[in-house]
Coordinates of C-alpha atoms in Angstrom, one line a residue:
M1 CA 0.0 16.1 32.9
T2 CA -1.9 15.1 29.6
Q3 CA -4.6 13.5 31.0
L4 CA -4.9 10.6 29.5
R5 CA -5.6 7.5 31.3
I6 CA -3.2 4.4 30.0
R7 CA -4.4 0.9 30.3
S8 CA -2.1 -1.6 32.0
A9 CA 0.8 -3.1 29.8
A10 CA 0.6 -6.6 32.0
A11 CA -3.5 -6.3 31.3
C12 CA -3.3 -6.2 27.5
R13 CA -1.6 -8.0 24.5
Y14 CA -0.6 -4.9 22.3
D15 CA 0.8 -2.1 23.3
A16 CA -0.5 -0.3 20.0
I17 CA -2.0 -1.6 16.9
S18 CA -2.2 0.6 14.1
L19 CA -5.6 0.3 11.6
G20 CA -4.5 1.5 8.0
E21 CA -3.5 0.3 4.8
V22 CA -0.1 -0.7 4.0
M23 CA 1.3 -0.1 0.5
L24 CA 4.3 -1.5 -1.2
R25 CA 6.8 1.7 -1.7
F26 CA 9.1 1.7 -4.8
D27 CA 12.0 4.0 -4.5
P28 CA 14.3 5.1 -7.3
G29 CA 16.9 6.3 -5.1
E30 CA 18.4 9.1 -5.8
G31 CA 16.7 8.9 -9.6
R32 CA 13.4 9.9 -10.9
I33 CA 10.3 7.5 -11.2
R34 CA 10.4 8.2 -15.0
T35 CA 13.9 7.2 -15.7
A36 CA 14.5 4.4 -13.3
R37 CA 15.2 1.3 -14.6
S38 CA 15.4 -0.5 -11.2
F39 CA 14.1 0.3 -7.6
N40 CA 14.3 -0.7 -4.3
V41 CA 11.1 -1.8 -2.2
W42 CA 9.9 -1.3 0.8
E43 CA 6.3 -1.4 3.3
G44 CA 5.1 1.6 4.5
G45 CA 1.8 3.7 5.2
G46 CA 0.9 7.0 6.8
E47 CA -1.3 4.4 10.0
Y48 CA 1.1 1.4 9.7
N49 CA 4.5 3.5 9.8
V50 CA 3.1 4.2 13.3
A51 CA 3.4 0.5 14.3
R52 CA 6.9 0.0 12.8
G53 CA 8.5 2.3 14.5
L54 CA 7.4 1.1 17.9
S55 CA 8.0 -2.5 17.1
R56 CA 11.3 -1.8 15.7
T57 CA 12.3 1.0 17.3
F58 CA 11.0 1.1 20.6
G59 CA 10.5 -2.8 21.4
Q60 CA 6.9 -2.4 21.5
R61 CA 4.2 -5.2 21.2
T62 CA 2.2 -4.2 17.9
A63 CA 0.1 -5.2 15.3
V64 CA -1.5 -3.6 12.2
A65 CA -5.1 -4.0 11.4
T66 CA -5.5 -3.9 7.5
A67 CA -6.4 -6.6 4.4
L68 CA -4.1 -7.5 1.3
V69 CA -4.6 -9.5 -1.2
D70 CA -3.6 -13.2 -1.0
N71 CA -1.0 -13.0 -4.4
E72 CA 2.9 -12.8 -4.5
L73 CA 2.6 -8.8 -4.0
G74 CA 0.6 -9.3 -0.5
R75 CA 2.9 -12.4 0.6
L76 CA 5.9 -9.5 0.0
T77 CA 4.2 -6.7 2.1
E78 CA 3.4 -9.4 5.0
N79 CA 7.2 -10.4 4.6
L80 CA 8.4 -6.8 5.0
I81 CA 5.4 -5.9 8.0
L82 CA 7.1 -9.0 9.9
G83 CA 10.8 -7.9 9.4
G84 CA 9.7 -4.7 10.9
G85 CA 8.4 -6.7 14.0
V86 CA 4.6 -5.8 13.6
D87 CA 2.3 -8.9 14.1
T88 CA 0.5 -9.7 11.3
A89 CA -3.2 -11.9 12.7
L90 CA -4.9 -9.0 11.9
I91 CA -4.9 -9.0 8.4
N92 CA -8.0 -10.0 6.7
W93 CA -6.6 -12.0 3.4
L94 CA -8.4 -11.3 0.2
D95 CA -8.9 -14.1 -2.7
F96 CA -7.1 -13.1 -5.9
D97 CA -8.8 -13.1 -9.0
G98 CA -6.2 -13.6 -11.1
V99 CA -5.7 -9.9 -12.3
G100 CA -6.6 -7.7 -9.7
R101 CA -10.6 -6.5 -10.8
T102 CA -11.8 -7.2 -7.7
A103 CA -9.1 -6.2 -5.2
R104 CA -5.5 -4.8 -5.5
N105 CA -2.4 -4.9 -3.5
A106 CA -1.5 -0.7 -3.0
L107 CA 1.7 0.1 -4.7
N108 CA 3.0 3.8 -4.1
F109 CA 6.2 5.6 -6.3
T110 CA 7.8 8.1 -4.4
E111 CA 10.7 10.1 -4.9
R112 CA 13.2 11.4 -2.5
G113 CA 13.5 15.2 -4.1
F114 CA 17.4 16.8 -3.9
G115 CA 18.4 19.9 -3.9
L116 CA 15.2 22.4 -5.5
R117 CA 13.8 19.4 -6.6
G118 CA 10.9 18.5 -3.9
A119 CA 9.9 14.8 -2.9
M120 CA 6.9 13.2 -5.2
G121 CA 4.6 10.4 -4.6
V122 CA 2.7 8.4 -7.3
S123 CA -0.3 5.9 -5.7
D124 CA -1.9 3.1 -7.5
R125 CA -4.3 1.8 -4.7
G126 CA -7.4 2.6 -6.8
H127 CA -9.9 -0.2 -5.3
S128 CA -7.0 -2.0 -3.3
A129 CA -7.9 -4.4 -0.2
A130 CA -7.9 -2.0 2.0
S131 CA -10.3 0.1 1.1
Q132 CA -12.6 -2.7 1.2
L133 CA -12.6 -3.1 5.0
T134 CA -16.2 -2.8 7.0
P135 CA -16.8 -1.9 10.5
D136 CA -17.6 -5.4 10.5
S137 CA -14.2 -6.9 8.9
F138 CA -12.9 -6.9 12.6
D139 CA -15.0 -8.0 16.1
W140 CA -13.2 -4.6 17.7
D141 CA -14.7 -5.9 21.1
H142 CA -13.2 -8.5 21.1
L143 CA -9.8 -7.3 20.2
F144 CA -10.2 -4.4 22.5
G145 CA -11.5 -5.9 25.5
E146 CA -10.5 -9.6 25.6
I147 CA -7.0 -9.5 24.0
G148 CA -6.7 -6.0 24.7
V149 CA -4.8 -3.2 23.5
R150 CA -3.1 -0.2 25.1
W151 CA -3.1 2.4 22.1
L152 CA -4.9 2.7 18.9
H153 CA -3.3 4.7 15.9
T154 CA -5.3 5.3 12.9
G155 CA -5.8 8.4 10.2
G156 CA -7.1 10.8 7.8
I157 CA -5.7 8.8 4.9
F158 CA -6.8 5.1 6.0
A159 CA -10.3 7.0 6.5
G160 CA -10.3 8.8 2.8
L161 CA -9.6 5.7 0.9
S162 CA -13.5 5.0 0.6
D163 CA -16.7 5.2 2.4
T164 CA -16.5 1.8 4.5
T165 CA -13.2 3.0 6.0
A166 CA -14.5 5.6 7.2
A167 CA -17.1 4.1 8.6
T168 CA -14.1 0.8 10.1
A169 CA -12.1 4.1 11.7
I170 CA -15.0 5.3 13.5
A171 CA -16.2 1.8 13.8
A172 CA -13.0 1.3 15.8
M173 CA -11.6 3.8 17.2
T174 CA -15.7 4.2 19.5
A175 CA -14.9 0.2 20.3
A176 CA -11.2 0.9 21.8
R177 CA -12.8 4.3 23.9
R178 CA -15.5 1.7 25.1
H179 CA -12.7 -0.5 26.3
G180 CA -9.9 2.0 28.1
T181 CA -8.0 1.7 24.6
I182 CA -6.3 5.3 24.1
V183 CA -6.8 6.5 20.3
S184 CA -4.8 9.0 18.8
V185 CA -5.1 10.4 15.1
D186 CA -3.3 11.7 12.6
L187 CA -5.3 13.7 10.3
N188 CA -2.4 13.5 7.0
F189 CA -5.0 15.4 4.5
R190 CA -3.9 14.1 0.8
P191 CA -6.3 15.8 -1.6
S192 CA -5.6 13.1 -3.8
L193 CA -8.3 11.4 -1.7
F194 CA -11.2 14.0 -2.2
T195 CA -11.0 14.7 -5.6
G196 CA -14.6 14.2 -6.1
A197 CA -17.4 16.3 -6.9
G198 CA -19.0 17.4 -3.3
D199 CA -15.5 15.4 -1.7
E200 CA -14.5 18.8 0.5
A201 CA -17.3 18.5 2.2
R202 CA -17.0 14.7 2.8
A203 CA -13.7 15.6 3.6
T204 CA -14.6 17.8 6.5
R205 CA -17.3 15.6 7.5
V206 CA -15.0 12.4 8.0
F207 CA -12.0 14.4 9.5
T208 CA -14.8 15.9 11.8
A209 CA -16.2 12.7 12.9
L210 CA -12.4 11.3 13.5
A211 CA -11.4 14.3 15.7
E212 CA -14.4 13.4 17.7
H213 CA -13.5 10.2 18.8
A214 CA -10.1 10.8 19.4
D215 CA -7.8 11.1 22.2
V216 CA -4.8 12.3 20.8
L217 CA -5.0 14.5 17.9
I218 CA -1.7 15.9 15.7
G219 CA -2.1 18.0 12.3
G220 CA -0.6 21.2 11.6
A221 CA -2.9 24.7 11.2
T222 CA -4.5 23.9 7.8
D223 CA -5.7 20.8 9.0
F224 CA -7.3 22.4 12.0
T225 CA -8.8 24.9 10.3
D226 CA -9.5 23.9 6.7
R227 CA -10.7 20.3 7.9
L228 CA -12.1 20.9 11.3
G229 CA -13.5 24.4 11.1
I230 CA -11.6 26.1 13.7
A231 CA -11.9 29.3 13.2
E232 CA -8.2 31.3 12.3
P233 CA -7.2 33.8 15.2
D234 CA -7.4 37.7 14.5
G235 CA -4.2 38.9 12.9
A236 CA -1.7 36.7 12.6
P237 CA 0.1 35.6 16.0
A238 CA 3.8 34.7 16.8
D239 CA 1.3 31.8 18.3
R240 CA -1.2 30.7 16.0
L241 CA -0.5 27.3 16.0
D242 CA -1.0 27.1 19.7
L243 CA -4.5 29.3 19.5
L244 CA -5.7 27.1 16.6
A245 CA -4.6 24.1 19.2
A246 CA -6.5 25.7 22.1
R247 CA -9.5 25.7 20.1
V248 CA -9.4 22.6 18.7
V249 CA -9.4 21.4 22.3
E250 CA -12.2 23.6 23.6
K251 CA -14.3 22.4 20.2
F252 CA -13.5 18.5 21.0
A253 CA -14.8 17.4 24.0
G254 CA -12.7 14.4 24.1
V255 CA -9.2 15.7 23.0
S256 CA -6.7 15.3 26.0
L257 CA -3.4 15.9 23.9
V258 CA -3.2 18.4 20.6
A259 CA 0.4 17.7 18.6
S260 CA 2.1 19.4 15.9
T261 CA 4.9 18.9 13.6
V262 CA 7.0 22.1 12.5
R263 CA 8.5 22.2 9.6
R264 CA 10.3 24.7 7.6
V265 CA 11.3 23.4 4.3
R266 CA 14.5 25.4 2.8
S267 CA 15.4 22.9 0.2
A268 CA 14.6 18.9 -0.6
S269 CA 17.6 18.5 1.4
V270 CA 17.7 20.9 4.2
N271 CA 14.3 21.7 6.5
D272 CA 14.1 23.2 9.8
W273 CA 12.2 20.7 12.5
S274 CA 10.1 20.6 15.6
A275 CA 7.4 19.8 17.8
R276 CA 4.9 21.3 19.6
A277 CA 1.8 20.1 21.8
L278 CA -1.0 21.3 23.9
G279 CA -2.8 19.3 26.9
R280 CA -6.3 19.6 27.5
D281 CA -5.1 21.1 31.0
G282 CA -3.5 24.2 29.7
Q283 CA 0.1 23.2 29.5
K284 CA 2.1 23.9 26.1
V285 CA 5.5 22.4 25.6
L286 CA 8.1 23.5 22.7
S287 CA 10.7 20.7 21.1
R288 CA 13.8 21.3 20.6
A289 CA 14.5 22.8 16.9
F290 CA 17.0 20.6 14.8
D291 CA 17.7 23.5 12.7
D292 CA 19.7 22.9 9.2
L293 CA 18.5 19.2 9.5
E294 CA 19.8 17.3 5.9
I295 CA 17.8 14.9 4.7
M296 CA 17.9 12.0 2.7
D297 CA 14.1 11.3 2.5
R298 CA 11.4 13.2 4.3
V299 CA 8.7 10.5 3.9
G300 CA 8.0 9.3 7.1
G301 CA 9.2 11.7 9.7
G302 CA 5.8 12.5 10.6
D303 CA 5.0 9.3 11.5
G304 CA 8.8 8.7 12.9
F305 CA 7.0 11.9 15.1
V306 CA 4.3 10.5 16.6
S307 CA 5.8 6.8 17.2
G308 CA 8.2 8.3 19.3
L309 CA 5.8 10.6 21.2
V310 CA 3.3 7.6 21.7
Y311 CA 5.9 5.4 22.9
G312 CA 7.0 8.0 25.7
L313 CA 3.2 8.3 26.3
L314 CA 3.5 4.6 26.7
Q315 CA 6.2 4.8 29.0
G316 CA 4.6 7.2 31.4
K317 CA 7.5 10.5 30.5
P318 CA 6.3 13.6 31.1
L319 CA 4.9 15.3 27.8
A320 CA 8.0 17.2 27.5
E321 CA 10.3 14.2 27.4
A322 CA 7.6 12.5 24.9
L323 CA 7.8 15.2 22.5
E324 CA 11.4 15.2 22.3
F325 CA 11.4 11.6 22.1
G326 CA 9.1 12.4 18.7
V327 CA 10.7 14.8 17.4
A328 CA 14.2 13.2 17.6
H329 CA 13.0 10.0 16.0
G330 CA 11.0 11.8 13.2
A331 CA 14.4 13.6 12.8
L332 CA 16.1 10.5 12.7
A333 CA 14.2 8.6 10.3
M334 CA 14.6 11.3 7.6
T335 CA 18.0 10.6 7.3
T336 CA 17.7 6.8 6.1
P337 CA 15.5 5.6 3.1
G338 CA 12.4 4.4 3.1
D339 CA 9.0 5.2 5.0
N340 CA 10.6 3.7 8.6
S341 CA 13.8 4.6 10.7
M342 CA 16.4 2.3 11.1
A343 CA 17.5 3.7 14.1
S344 CA 17.8 2.5 17.9
L345 CA 16.1 3.2 21.4
A346 CA 19.8 4.4 22.3
E347 CA 20.0 6.3 18.9
V348 CA 16.8 8.2 19.5
A349 CA 17.8 8.9 23.6
A350 CA 21.3 9.7 23.0
Q351 CA 19.5 12.7 20.3
V352 CA 16.7 13.4 23.3
S353 CA 20.2 14.1 25.8
G354 CA 21.3 16.3 22.9
T355 CA 24.8 13.9 22.2
G356 CA 23.8 11.4 19.5
S357 CA 26.3 13.2 16.2
H358 CA 29.2 12.3 17.7
V359 CA 31.2 9.7 16.5
Q360 CA 30.7 6.1 18.3
R361 CA 33.8 4.0 18.8

């Protein structure tokens, strides 16, 4: 058991909401950004992608709490969000000044990578609308109390955008837990968001605060050691990640579950992919390993994992089964272009049961 007491669906309007920035992702396909003459456009964002996966693949009632500038790019982003089945009622709309001096909609140019050429992202998100969100941008008590939300997901990308977004994340998490909403955080450290003088210390403060207000933490070994100050185990034990996760649970009394994806990069096109989780009660589970997984677009695979894991937990599935839904959905997300999976629940379930690669006739 994971010791998570999840609110009933009947008592809540939303099964899950994500708090984070939604960007327009410009995808040059198999080519390079520097030589592109056309792009496919997707919507994406580390936190948002979880809500979208929960909605489109898993049929959950979701929304995204974010901000956009009210211009054509903002409305394009909204249209894509709606296409993902995510409610837009929690979007804060900022006036457009005609140029973007005061606020902009965030853009992200990402190459998929191939073979020995790795994926590469170039973000254009300075003074974006979402980065200007503050703790009082939303009525959190009304949202989590009267409207009702079963699960809140946010992460280190949103919290790293600005000092106010870090404070906004903490305010949302505090209110959510006050009303019995489960809170998950993907530590998801992005060095580009912490590049100024003193930003290393700021990153540690921000990520520690996130962990202090989370029920479920998603991260890797370097997130735990470098961002949360968890001491490395002696030597180089094979169960290093499990030992670090146990120390995370010991340090942060509110954390009930720690989950991690494990990726071995053989090339940009072939990875080994699996996941593991540790509950506060000491339960340790390992997922099926997708060895030599052929990848079309790795961006969003981790977010796909989180949405599958959250789905399983919302459905009351055992932790081991929920983890399998996470790793299977993350794997499928990496077989199609864009941040988000194009998989159906039936396809995810087929992978969980080990029958998903057969020809469907």
